[in-house]
Amino acid sequence: MSKKELIRLSDCVVKFDDEIILDHLNLYINDKEFLTLLGPSGCGKTTTLRIIGGFLTPNSGDVFFDGGRINDVPPHKRQVNTVFQKYALFPHLNVFENVAFGLRIAKVSGDEVRRRVTEMLELVNLKGFEKRPISSLSGGQQQRVAIARALVNRPKVLLLDEPLGALDMRLRKDMQSELKRIQQEMGITFVYVTHDQEEALAMSDTVVVMDGGRIQQIGTPEDIYNEPKNAFVADFIGESNILDGVMRADGVVEIFNRRFQCLDGGFAPDEPVDVVIRPEDVDIVSEDQGQLKGTVTQVTFKGVHYDTIVDFYGFKWLIQTTDYCPVDSRIGIKIDPDGIHVMKKSAYSGMFGDYSSYSEEYDEIGDAGVEPGGEDSGDEE
Amino acid sequence: MRNKSSRFAIPYVVWMALFVVAPILLMVVYAFTSAEGGFTLESFASMGLYLDVFTRSFKLALIATAICLLIGYPMAYLMAREGRRFQRLAMALIMLPMWMNFLLRTYAWMSILENNGLLNQLFRAVGLLRLLGVDHLELIRTQGAVVLGMVYNYLPFMILPIYSVIVKLDASLLEAARDLGASSLGVFRKVIFPLSLPGVLSGVTMVFVPSVSTFAISRLLGGGKQMMLGDLIEQQFLGGAYDPNLGAAIALVMMVIVVVCMAVMTHFGEGEEQAVVL
Ligand SMILES: Nc1ncnc2c1ncn2[C@@H]1O[C@H](COP(=O)(O)OP(=O)(O)OP(=O)(O)O)[C@@H](O)[C@H]1O
Ligand SMILES: [Mg+2]
């Protein structure tokens, strides 16, 4: 993949009524890249897309496209198309004419319009819907019309604002791989918005994690998952146990007064740190062999594994294991050095990563996404 | 089946039967009977005499409706795109004349348009009349005066429905159109205008129907020379040419023509909505 920079947001600030919505945002997007903006509701994802699309001028800061400053270029002159969060389909046009809208504006010949629209509708699984009025479509069908309507113009950049939010799990998985294939085949830069971390990890070249109008971390999906920068990222991406620790030396971190080997270094001696331990990186062993010992308080069968909540000295951990440990049994755990990730303390320290209120937290996550290997459950809605 | 909600509907059904259905039935009965009470088509046959009144009525009503649309649409559009405060002010200015009595407004126009009225006095004062070598301009008692009166009285009925449709348009549709490459003009032509057609349709109906059956305006501003269907019908009930059967027949024919026009337009409007808008 080429590494040519295509879009750059430089120090963008957006305010609504003195409330800072985007706080000095710096972001660059490479040509033909699949970049995902990931973050909780209200963190400024749509606002960022609107800046790139030209619907919003930042209060300060610059927007560059292909090297040129485009702050003042109106939306219809940008080589960018958008799949809007609320679809924004034209109610007075049928499915075919909605998709054909951009081509008609560009005065493409009738034959080619027919060919390209038909091809697009086939791609999004809406063959035979050409004549249907928009109001007769389901939410998921409307969403796919919106995708087709933007893609048919073969833009240089496609902005997608939660384009699969209304689809059921199966269709969503299909569309995910379909979109990814289209993106690679057509060589379009995708800027993709989602609050579903799993979707973000599965599809993206680059993930941008946002919260409160600020970028928390930019990186490849592997980076973001394995090397989260702070407690917010660690908690938002996947499940994490986040513990207070002290860095005793390079490669040695102390948790619960016990020293563990790890691979991280470069901290000051005895610096307090946040330690992330993923639920799947914990091995359950018999009590006497464990580095830590605790009591099982809750077990939930998840299909592939058991979600086991274990109380260690008053702090509740989530452990994902294929071994069944009954409630109230005493167990020990072992953690390999590469299962431990050490982060600097941040404003988010102490806010996440404790599973005392396990069931609530899990409900929330159930809304946002899909469990690994849970394809067959199909119980999303 | 009698459920709760259908019981609540009874007063409305009675009302409709008494004041909507019954009068229409009466009108039909009158139209097809003679003064003696027997069935006859006489009234329809004698209507041919008044063909010119029919054509004049529809012509003037059409002109007035067209002018209302030409003035009203841009006005409604601009209003809808402005800020809240402007909208409220404009709305007040549009509604204000409607709070005055209809006859009063029309009399006011008489005194403006008369041979010695305000306008002619003004033209005289600035020397326009001397320049043209006339004593006064024929403003009143013309078809123009009648059309003016209708436009003045019915313009709000064109503006309001169009305005309320445009102001409710989803802003994200306009953004989507821009996103797909439409210029401001393109957005208007391909999105705003087609979506505002229902407003246009009801505006046109609300101006055309009262215009075609108006009588006071044509009598006061047309000076009796521009008799319209409303005047003709009025004469059959109150005037010297007393003939309620003919009056009912004329009213019936007028109603049928209006209904047919509206049906055709509605159909056309719906077709437009789904058709490929160029
Ligand atoms: N026009 C506006 N006026 C005032 N506040 C706004 C406006 N648009 C957005 N905001 C605020 O800006 C913040 C960010 O909004 P944005 O739409 O970018 O969130 P988001 O990340 O897309 O969230 P979601 O996932 O729910 O779509 C929100 O707090 C929102 O209330
Ligand atoms: Mg959003």
XYZ file of C-alpha atoms and ligand atoms in Angstrom:
691
model
C 0.000 0.000 0.000
C 1.200 3.474 -0.835
C 1.969 5.749 2.098
C 1.048 9.015 0.445
C -0.723 11.419 2.754
C -4.149 12.387 1.397
C -5.987 14.225 4.153
C -4.629 16.145 7.089
C -6.535 17.781 9.914
C -4.196 20.178 11.589
C -4.953 21.510 15.073
C -8.700 21.549 14.440
C -10.874 23.007 17.166
C -14.669 22.914 17.017
C -16.884 24.650 19.535
C -20.645 24.742 19.873
C -21.847 27.424 22.271
C -18.447 27.668 23.944
C -18.421 23.933 24.529
C -15.309 22.379 23.052
C -16.347 19.466 20.869
C -13.039 18.795 19.143
C -9.946 19.731 21.082
C -6.917 20.455 18.891
C -7.375 17.449 16.681
C -4.397 16.363 14.603
C -4.962 13.556 12.167
C -3.553 12.505 8.867
C -5.008 9.922 6.563
C -3.024 8.093 3.911
C -4.174 7.408 0.374
C -6.089 4.112 -0.007
C -6.080 3.612 3.732
C -8.945 2.129 5.743
C -9.036 4.383 8.784
C -11.579 3.971 11.548
C -12.694 6.537 14.078
C -13.704 4.629 17.173
C -15.162 6.026 20.333
C -18.205 6.266 22.572
C -21.320 8.211 21.647
C -20.806 11.965 21.578
C -17.012 11.875 21.378
C -16.912 13.840 18.119
C -16.702 11.182 15.408
C -19.482 12.618 13.252
C -18.105 16.099 13.809
C -14.714 14.990 12.488
C -16.336 13.483 9.391
C -18.326 16.664 8.801
C -15.098 18.643 8.730
C -13.646 16.340 6.086
C -16.918 16.366 4.120
C -17.016 20.161 4.188
C -20.227 20.596 6.163
C -18.485 22.166 9.092
C -15.628 24.655 9.184
C -13.467 24.277 12.261
C -13.306 27.315 14.548
C -9.567 27.137 14.184
C -7.154 24.818 12.434
C -6.728 23.725 8.833
C -7.882 20.929 6.599
C -5.666 19.732 3.770
C -6.553 17.468 0.873
C -3.824 16.203 -1.442
C -1.566 18.973 -0.149
C -4.017 21.833 -0.714
C -5.848 23.706 2.022
C -9.563 23.052 1.614
C -11.114 24.897 4.551
C -13.179 26.990 2.156
C -13.972 24.398 -0.498
C -17.729 23.641 -0.435
C -18.886 20.009 -0.099
C -19.970 19.587 -3.702
C -16.495 20.476 -4.947
C -14.722 17.921 -2.748
C -13.813 14.487 -4.104
C -15.465 12.980 -1.075
C -18.767 11.176 -0.630
C -20.534 10.414 2.599
C -22.710 7.630 3.912
C -24.687 9.573 6.490
C -25.440 8.226 9.949
C -29.166 8.801 9.403
C -29.014 7.686 5.747
C -30.534 10.962 4.395
C -32.110 9.230 1.417
C -34.317 11.289 -0.884
C -37.932 10.397 -0.087
C -39.228 11.613 -3.464
C -37.004 9.282 -5.463
C -37.106 5.528 -5.723
C -34.160 3.279 -4.899
C -32.699 3.444 -8.401
C -32.891 7.227 -8.640
C -31.432 7.660 -5.162
C -28.380 5.693 -6.174
C -28.248 7.433 -9.561
C -28.396 10.913 -8.009
C -24.689 11.714 -8.108
C -24.259 10.281 -11.610
C -27.145 12.372 -12.943
C -25.586 15.488 -11.439
C -22.323 14.557 -13.143
C -24.281 14.142 -16.407
C -23.221 10.552 -16.936
C -24.963 8.989 -19.943
C -28.180 7.058 -19.358
C -26.747 3.689 -20.338
C -23.824 4.004 -18.003
C -26.043 5.195 -15.169
C -28.180 2.093 -15.594
C -25.137 -0.162 -15.712
C -23.394 1.320 -12.706
C -26.489 1.603 -10.526
C -27.498 -1.978 -11.287
C -24.005 -3.156 -10.479
C -24.049 -1.264 -7.164
C -27.462 -2.556 -6.147
C -26.272 -6.071 -6.820
C -23.238 -5.408 -4.670
C -25.337 -4.348 -1.684
C -27.807 -7.190 -2.180
C -30.700 -5.028 -3.320
C -31.269 -6.384 -6.799
C -34.935 -6.121 -7.700
C -35.528 -3.161 -5.381
C -34.950 -0.543 -8.102
C -38.535 0.709 -8.283
C -39.290 0.587 -4.576
C -40.014 3.866 -2.781
C -37.622 4.602 0.051
C -40.368 4.674 2.656
C -41.111 1.004 1.982
C -37.606 -0.153 2.907
C -36.444 -1.484 6.244
C -33.727 0.362 8.137
C -31.055 -2.066 7.005
C -32.132 -1.809 3.376
C -32.074 1.972 3.562
C -28.604 1.822 4.990
C -27.440 -0.271 2.054
C -29.031 2.149 -0.403
C -27.064 4.917 1.301
C -23.849 2.936 0.857
C -24.609 2.281 -2.812
C -25.512 5.920 -3.406
C -22.134 7.099 -2.151
C -20.001 4.319 -3.651
C -21.449 4.545 -7.148
C -19.636 7.855 -7.679
C -16.251 6.188 -7.150
C -15.015 8.966 -4.887
C -11.393 9.291 -3.875
C -12.477 9.241 -0.264
C -15.565 7.674 1.235
C -16.755 8.804 4.650
C -18.924 6.229 6.371
C -20.757 7.192 9.536
C -21.737 3.960 11.291
C -22.890 2.524 7.970
C -23.762 -0.914 9.339
C -25.448 0.123 12.574
C -28.928 -0.993 11.555
C -27.991 -4.388 10.153
C -28.417 -7.703 11.895
C -25.291 -9.588 12.795
C -25.105 -11.881 9.785
C -25.703 -9.112 7.272
C -23.267 -6.919 9.138
C -20.511 -9.513 8.884
C -21.240 -9.968 5.176
C -21.237 -6.235 4.551
C -18.030 -5.813 6.535
C -16.100 -8.121 4.283
C -17.926 -6.714 1.250
C -16.943 -3.150 2.143
C -13.381 -4.200 2.836
C -13.205 -5.951 -0.538
C -14.675 -2.932 -2.338
C -12.248 -0.640 -0.603
C -9.273 -2.707 -1.697
C -10.506 -3.372 -5.215
C -11.530 0.182 -6.000
C -8.566 1.690 -4.164
C -10.711 4.156 -2.233
C -9.673 5.757 1.032
C -12.240 4.880 3.693
C -12.804 6.960 6.785
C -15.082 4.782 8.799
C -16.927 5.661 11.982
C -18.103 3.069 14.436
C -18.488 2.551 18.135
C -18.156 -1.202 17.666
C -14.575 -2.035 18.626
C -14.671 -5.427 17.039
C -15.756 -4.021 13.697
C -12.947 -1.501 13.959
C -10.309 -4.122 14.678
C -11.530 -6.454 11.950
C -11.686 -3.957 9.118
C -9.143 -1.212 9.618
C -5.585 -0.496 8.605
C -5.511 2.251 11.197
C -7.721 2.769 14.230
C -8.171 6.180 15.851
C -9.594 5.917 19.352
C -11.367 9.080 20.460
C -12.929 10.244 23.679
C -14.196 13.640 24.774
C -13.148 15.366 21.547
C -9.560 14.165 21.809
C -7.621 11.442 20.084
C -6.535 8.918 22.688
C -4.472 6.687 20.425
C -3.728 6.105 16.757
C -2.343 2.808 15.575
C -2.831 -0.486 13.807
C -5.507 -2.744 15.296
C -2.748 -4.911 16.824
C -1.061 -1.876 18.400
C -4.288 -0.632 19.838
C -5.219 -3.986 21.269
C -1.823 -5.106 22.514
C -0.280 -1.794 23.458
C -3.097 0.471 24.673
C -1.796 3.854 25.730
C -4.103 4.468 28.655
C -6.864 2.907 30.712
C -9.574 4.324 28.451
C -8.203 2.638 25.341
C -7.510 -0.600 27.183
C -11.045 -0.709 28.487
C -12.753 0.428 25.307
C -10.971 -2.080 23.107
C -11.842 -5.524 24.293
C -12.020 -6.665 27.891
C -9.283 -5.655 30.312
C -8.393 -6.043 33.935
C -6.649 -2.806 34.850
C -4.691 -2.807 38.086
C -2.554 -0.406 40.041
C 1.079 -1.420 39.920
C 4.546 -0.137 40.649
C 7.428 -0.497 38.220
C 10.305 -1.879 40.252
C 12.781 -2.171 37.372
C 12.733 -2.632 33.617
C 10.799 -5.875 33.081
C 9.607 -6.145 36.679
C 6.230 -4.852 37.813
C 4.682 -5.268 41.231
C 0.958 -5.996 41.633
C -0.632 -6.784 44.993
C 2.894 -6.751 46.493
C 3.938 -9.552 44.202
C 6.516 -9.158 41.481
C 5.695 -10.189 37.925
C 7.940 -10.379 34.917
C 6.886 -8.245 31.971
C 8.327 -6.983 28.686
C 7.886 -3.252 29.285
C 10.550 -0.851 30.380
C 11.622 2.770 30.292
C 9.812 3.893 33.436
C 11.274 5.756 36.368
C 12.269 3.519 39.306
C 9.248 2.774 41.509
C 6.919 4.720 39.173
C 3.225 3.996 39.815
C 1.666 2.563 36.663
C -1.547 1.024 35.280
C -1.223 -2.646 34.413
C -3.467 -4.241 31.793
C -4.095 -7.951 31.826
C -6.399 -9.323 29.136
C -8.890 -11.958 30.357
C -7.631 -14.496 27.818
C -3.975 -14.136 28.896
C -4.577 -15.604 32.339
C -3.906 -19.307 32.966
C -5.783 -21.009 35.764
C -3.711 -23.430 37.845
C -4.204 -25.150 41.161
C -4.140 -22.855 44.188
C -0.706 -23.821 45.456
C 0.964 -23.243 42.056
C -0.599 -19.822 41.462
C 1.222 -16.497 41.470
C -2.015 -15.044 42.835
C -4.751 -16.892 44.665
C -8.446 -16.049 44.640
C -12.030 -17.206 44.910
C -14.388 -17.683 41.975
C -17.493 -15.543 42.481
C -19.364 -15.924 39.215
C -19.256 -18.112 36.092
C -21.054 -17.456 32.806
C -21.013 -19.864 29.890
C -20.218 -17.968 26.671
C -20.037 -20.770 24.150
C -16.339 -20.856 23.364
C -15.244 -20.142 26.921
C -16.416 -19.412 30.437
C -16.396 -15.853 31.732
C -15.088 -16.407 35.223
C -15.030 -13.610 37.779
C -12.378 -14.152 40.429
C -11.893 -12.142 43.589
C -8.210 -11.435 44.326
C -7.775 -9.610 47.587
C -10.991 -7.653 47.047
C -10.334 -6.762 43.385
C -12.469 -8.614 40.858
C -10.889 -9.927 37.662
C -12.467 -11.243 34.526
C -10.805 -14.400 33.254
C -11.784 -16.160 30.065
C -11.007 -19.840 30.231
C -12.155 -23.087 28.720
C -11.780 -24.809 32.112
C -14.895 -24.805 34.250
C -14.247 -23.634 37.812
C -17.287 -23.776 40.074
C -18.329 -20.754 42.112
C -16.608 -20.499 45.513
C -13.693 -22.720 44.461
C -10.198 -21.462 45.279
C -7.891 -21.131 42.279
C -4.456 -19.848 41.433
C -3.370 -18.011 38.280
C -0.256 -17.626 36.217
C 0.463 -14.840 33.754
C 3.170 -14.995 31.123
C 5.361 -11.908 30.753
C 3.841 -11.085 27.340
C 0.368 -11.161 28.902
C 1.190 -8.128 31.013
C 1.068 -4.639 29.548
C 2.235 -1.649 31.544
C 0.915 1.881 30.864
C 1.736 5.285 32.260
C -0.818 6.736 34.671
C -3.374 9.021 32.968
C -6.520 10.961 33.707
C -8.394 7.730 33.144
C -6.503 5.759 35.808
C -8.781 4.080 38.299
C -11.912 4.631 36.184
C -11.920 1.334 34.319
C -10.938 -2.289 34.460
C -12.618 -3.477 37.649
C -15.225 -6.197 37.232
C -17.070 -5.700 40.508
C -20.142 -4.639 38.574
C -19.612 -7.324 36.006
C -23.128 -7.936 34.647
C -23.932 -4.261 33.966
C -20.729 -3.681 32.164
C -21.287 -6.684 30.026
C -24.733 -5.530 28.949
C -23.242 -2.332 27.674
C -20.717 -4.165 25.623
C -23.382 -6.490 24.306
C -25.042 -3.428 22.730
C -21.961 -2.305 20.992
C -20.642 -5.428 19.494
C -20.192 -9.025 18.878
C -18.462 -11.602 20.978
C -15.602 -13.501 19.375
C -16.822 -16.670 17.724
C -20.422 -15.740 18.454
C -21.520 -15.722 14.814
C -24.065 -18.425 15.275
C -25.873 -16.876 18.208
C -27.571 -14.155 16.139
C -29.322 -12.737 19.194
C -28.300 -9.153 18.648
C -31.731 -7.571 18.385
C -68.632 -2.786 16.072
C -69.036 0.045 18.531
C -65.902 0.855 20.416
C -65.072 3.930 22.409
C -63.406 5.901 19.664
C -66.269 5.441 17.251
C -68.646 6.903 19.819
C -66.497 10.013 19.997
C -66.807 10.319 16.235
C -70.600 10.616 16.325
C -70.815 14.420 16.736
C -68.481 14.878 13.781
C -70.448 12.486 11.628
C -73.676 14.304 12.479
C -72.032 17.619 11.760
C -70.720 16.434 8.403
C -74.073 14.961 7.457
C -75.953 18.131 8.375
C -73.647 20.762 7.000
C -71.645 19.068 4.259
C -73.563 16.187 2.760
C -77.049 17.635 3.060
C -76.252 20.941 1.300
C -74.544 19.133 -1.547
C -77.522 16.808 -1.951
C -79.864 19.798 -1.865
C -77.775 21.495 -4.523
C -77.939 18.432 -6.753
C -81.689 18.126 -6.265
C -82.252 21.792 -7.083
C -80.013 21.595 -10.120
C -82.067 18.794 -11.657
C -85.541 20.141 -10.906
C -87.681 22.966 -12.245
C -89.339 25.692 -10.175
C -92.431 23.477 -10.064
C -90.481 20.582 -8.659
C -90.348 18.114 -11.590
C -87.162 16.608 -13.018
C -85.597 18.668 -15.781
C -82.276 19.436 -17.468
C -83.514 22.904 -18.368
C -81.092 24.632 -15.999
C -78.090 23.013 -17.620
C -79.355 23.753 -21.101
C -79.776 27.448 -20.379
C -76.306 27.710 -18.967
C -74.806 28.096 -22.434
C -75.791 31.758 -22.264
C -73.245 32.284 -19.548
C -70.287 30.644 -21.240
C -68.354 33.918 -21.177
C -68.831 34.169 -17.417
C -67.445 30.664 -17.037
C -64.385 31.344 -19.164
C -63.751 34.699 -17.501
C -63.997 33.198 -14.031
C -61.597 30.391 -14.753
C -59.242 32.654 -16.680
C -59.012 35.271 -13.922
C -58.739 32.627 -11.207
C -55.932 30.912 -13.128
C -54.081 34.187 -13.618
C -54.478 35.092 -9.957
C -53.281 31.649 -8.884
C -50.278 31.841 -11.186
C -49.325 35.280 -9.867
C -49.764 34.112 -6.276
C -47.471 31.178 -7.025
C -44.861 33.373 -8.705
C -44.811 35.801 -5.798
C -45.556 33.328 -3.035
C -43.049 30.586 -3.774
C -39.884 32.708 -3.685
C -41.203 34.500 -0.646
C -41.972 31.251 1.194
C -38.575 29.875 0.188
C -36.642 32.916 1.389
C -38.604 33.012 4.610
C -37.945 29.353 5.314
C -34.215 29.810 4.860
C -33.960 32.846 7.107
C -33.468 32.893 10.857
C -36.171 32.487 13.443
C -36.680 36.193 14.122
C -37.148 37.095 10.492
C -39.567 34.223 10.114
C -41.719 35.424 12.963
C -41.737 39.003 11.703
C -42.566 37.990 8.133
C -45.296 35.693 9.358
C -46.856 38.521 11.373
C -46.755 40.841 8.362
C -48.412 38.239 6.187
C -51.133 37.456 8.693
C -51.854 41.025 9.771
C -54.050 42.038 6.788
C -56.043 38.861 7.274
C -57.164 40.084 10.668
C -58.914 42.980 8.956
C -62.337 42.458 7.526
C -62.327 41.190 3.971
C -64.785 43.836 2.711
C -62.824 46.588 4.377
C -59.655 45.490 2.595
C -61.452 45.454 -0.719
C -63.033 48.864 -0.151
C -59.581 50.156 0.642
C -58.383 48.977 -2.749
C -61.357 50.740 -4.353
C -60.329 54.037 -2.880
C -56.776 53.440 -4.042
C -57.679 52.491 -7.599
C -60.558 54.883 -8.286
C -60.401 57.487 -11.052
C -59.843 60.068 -8.348
C -58.233 57.573 -6.008
C -54.882 57.649 -4.325
C -52.906 56.231 -7.236
C -54.365 58.547 -9.830
C -53.794 61.518 -7.508
C -50.227 60.444 -7.099
C -49.743 60.087 -10.863
C -51.296 63.498 -11.337
C -49.062 65.063 -8.736
C -45.882 63.724 -10.337
C -47.106 64.845 -13.743
C -47.416 61.387 -15.236
C -51.029 61.936 -16.305
C -50.173 65.219 -18.091
C -47.327 63.442 -19.811
C -49.691 60.780 -21.088
C -52.328 63.402 -21.905
C -55.150 61.729 -19.994
C -57.381 62.760 -17.123
C -56.919 59.499 -15.238
C -55.719 55.915 -15.704
C -58.367 53.203 -15.933
C -57.370 51.233 -12.893
C -60.639 50.209 -11.369
C -63.356 48.296 -13.209
C -60.749 46.292 -15.132
C -59.843 42.611 -15.077
C -56.484 43.691 -13.722
C -58.156 45.212 -10.684
C -60.088 42.011 -10.040
C -56.929 39.907 -10.317
C -55.124 42.334 -8.032
C -57.893 42.019 -5.471
C -57.743 38.245 -5.590
C -53.965 38.124 -5.345
C -53.982 40.530 -2.434
C -56.610 38.563 -0.557
C -55.429 35.044 -1.242
C -51.629 35.353 -1.345
C -51.209 34.213 2.286
C -52.954 30.977 1.423
C -50.238 30.311 -1.138
C -47.309 31.321 1.043
C -48.207 29.496 4.233
C -48.481 25.898 2.992
C -45.354 26.213 0.843
C -43.455 27.801 3.708
C -44.434 25.132 6.172
C -43.321 22.367 3.823
C -39.952 23.941 3.053
C -39.177 24.894 6.628
C -39.704 21.289 7.699
C -37.380 19.853 5.045
C -34.692 17.682 6.607
C -31.427 19.613 6.431
C -29.517 16.361 6.047
C -31.194 15.811 2.649
C -29.758 19.083 1.428
C -26.362 18.057 2.773
C -26.639 14.699 1.050
C -27.399 16.411 -2.268
C -24.403 18.726 -1.851
C -22.270 15.777 -0.920
C -23.247 14.072 -4.162
C -22.075 17.072 -6.137
C -25.133 19.283 -6.505
C -24.596 23.057 -6.634
C -27.036 25.340 -4.801
C -29.194 25.453 -7.913
C -28.983 21.685 -8.276
C -30.024 21.175 -4.661
C -33.024 23.395 -5.259
C -34.055 21.783 -8.525
C -33.562 18.172 -7.556
C -34.432 18.144 -3.887
C -36.090 21.251 -2.464
C -38.505 21.920 -5.300
C -39.789 18.370 -5.768
C -40.190 17.973 -2.031
C -42.089 21.259 -1.779
C -44.651 20.229 -4.402
C -47.225 19.051 -1.858
C -47.150 22.574 -0.402
C -47.503 24.078 -3.860
C -50.421 21.794 -4.528
C -52.338 22.805 -1.429
C -51.421 26.460 -1.983
C -52.760 26.347 -5.514
C -55.950 24.674 -4.322
C -56.450 27.154 -1.530
C -56.041 30.118 -3.889
C -57.747 28.782 -6.982
C -60.961 27.535 -5.371
C -61.957 30.741 -3.597
C -60.763 32.803 -6.592
C -62.943 31.031 -9.091
C -66.064 31.472 -6.975
C -65.363 34.954 -5.678
C -68.109 37.533 -6.030
C -67.489 40.568 -3.857
C -64.085 41.302 -5.350
C -65.309 41.144 -8.902
C -68.304 43.331 -8.115
C -66.425 45.951 -6.140
C -63.211 46.135 -8.164
C -64.619 44.938 -11.488
C -67.473 47.428 -11.276
C -70.094 44.994 -12.576
C -68.341 44.823 -15.931
C -66.349 41.764 -14.938
C -69.087 39.455 -13.804
C -67.807 36.143 -12.456
C -69.479 32.881 -11.508
C -69.909 33.951 -7.910
C -71.804 37.060 -9.002
C -73.910 35.023 -11.379
C -74.888 32.561 -8.687
C -75.575 35.356 -6.232
C -77.976 36.923 -8.728
C -79.933 33.698 -9.007
C -80.617 33.708 -5.301
C -80.790 37.379 -4.328
C -80.866 39.431 -7.496
C -83.640 40.261 -9.948
C -83.014 37.122 -11.998
C -84.318 34.925 -9.193
C -83.817 31.281 -10.245
C -82.387 29.039 -7.489
C -82.491 26.006 -9.776
C -80.182 27.660 -12.295
C -77.987 28.905 -9.440
C -77.656 25.388 -8.080
C -76.890 24.010 -11.533
C -74.137 26.576 -12.108
C -72.677 25.865 -8.687
C -72.766 22.139 -9.431
C -71.008 22.479 -12.778
C -68.411 24.749 -11.214
C -67.820 22.261 -8.453
C -67.410 19.404 -10.892
C -64.906 21.368 -12.966
C -62.905 22.344 -9.867
C -62.885 18.789 -8.546
C -61.722 17.447 -11.898
C -58.962 20.096 -12.095
C -57.776 19.250 -8.601
C -57.867 15.515 -9.250
C -55.802 15.936 -12.395
C -53.324 18.141 -10.572
C -52.994 15.844 -7.604
C -52.414 12.946 -9.917
C -49.847 14.927 -11.862
C -48.202 16.008 -8.615
C -47.888 12.453 -7.378
C -46.510 11.297 -10.682
C -43.985 14.083 -10.476
C -42.854 12.955 -7.069
C -41.885 9.522 -8.218
C -40.900 10.289 -11.759
C -37.385 10.889 -12.898
C -37.020 14.565 -12.149
C -34.795 16.040 -14.781
N -24.975 21.474 15.893
C -24.593 21.200 17.152
N -24.855 22.071 18.146
C -24.473 21.818 19.423
N -23.815 20.708 19.789
C -23.528 19.795 18.848
C -23.901 19.983 17.478
N -23.484 18.923 16.773
C -22.886 18.104 17.653
N -22.902 18.628 18.889
C -22.313 18.004 20.093
O -21.012 17.620 19.784
C -20.678 16.415 20.427
C -20.107 15.434 19.430
O -21.104 15.086 18.505
P -20.879 14.008 17.368
O -22.115 13.975 16.544
O -19.613 14.304 16.652
O -20.745 12.672 18.206
P -20.474 11.189 17.675
O -19.120 10.804 18.135
O -20.746 11.089 16.217
O -21.560 10.365 18.502
P -22.508 9.153 18.034
O -21.705 7.901 18.126
O -23.607 9.182 19.052
O -22.985 9.448 16.663
C -21.958 15.931 21.097
O -21.841 16.214 22.479
C -23.039 16.745 20.480
O -24.059 16.997 21.401
Mg -22.244 10.267 15.090
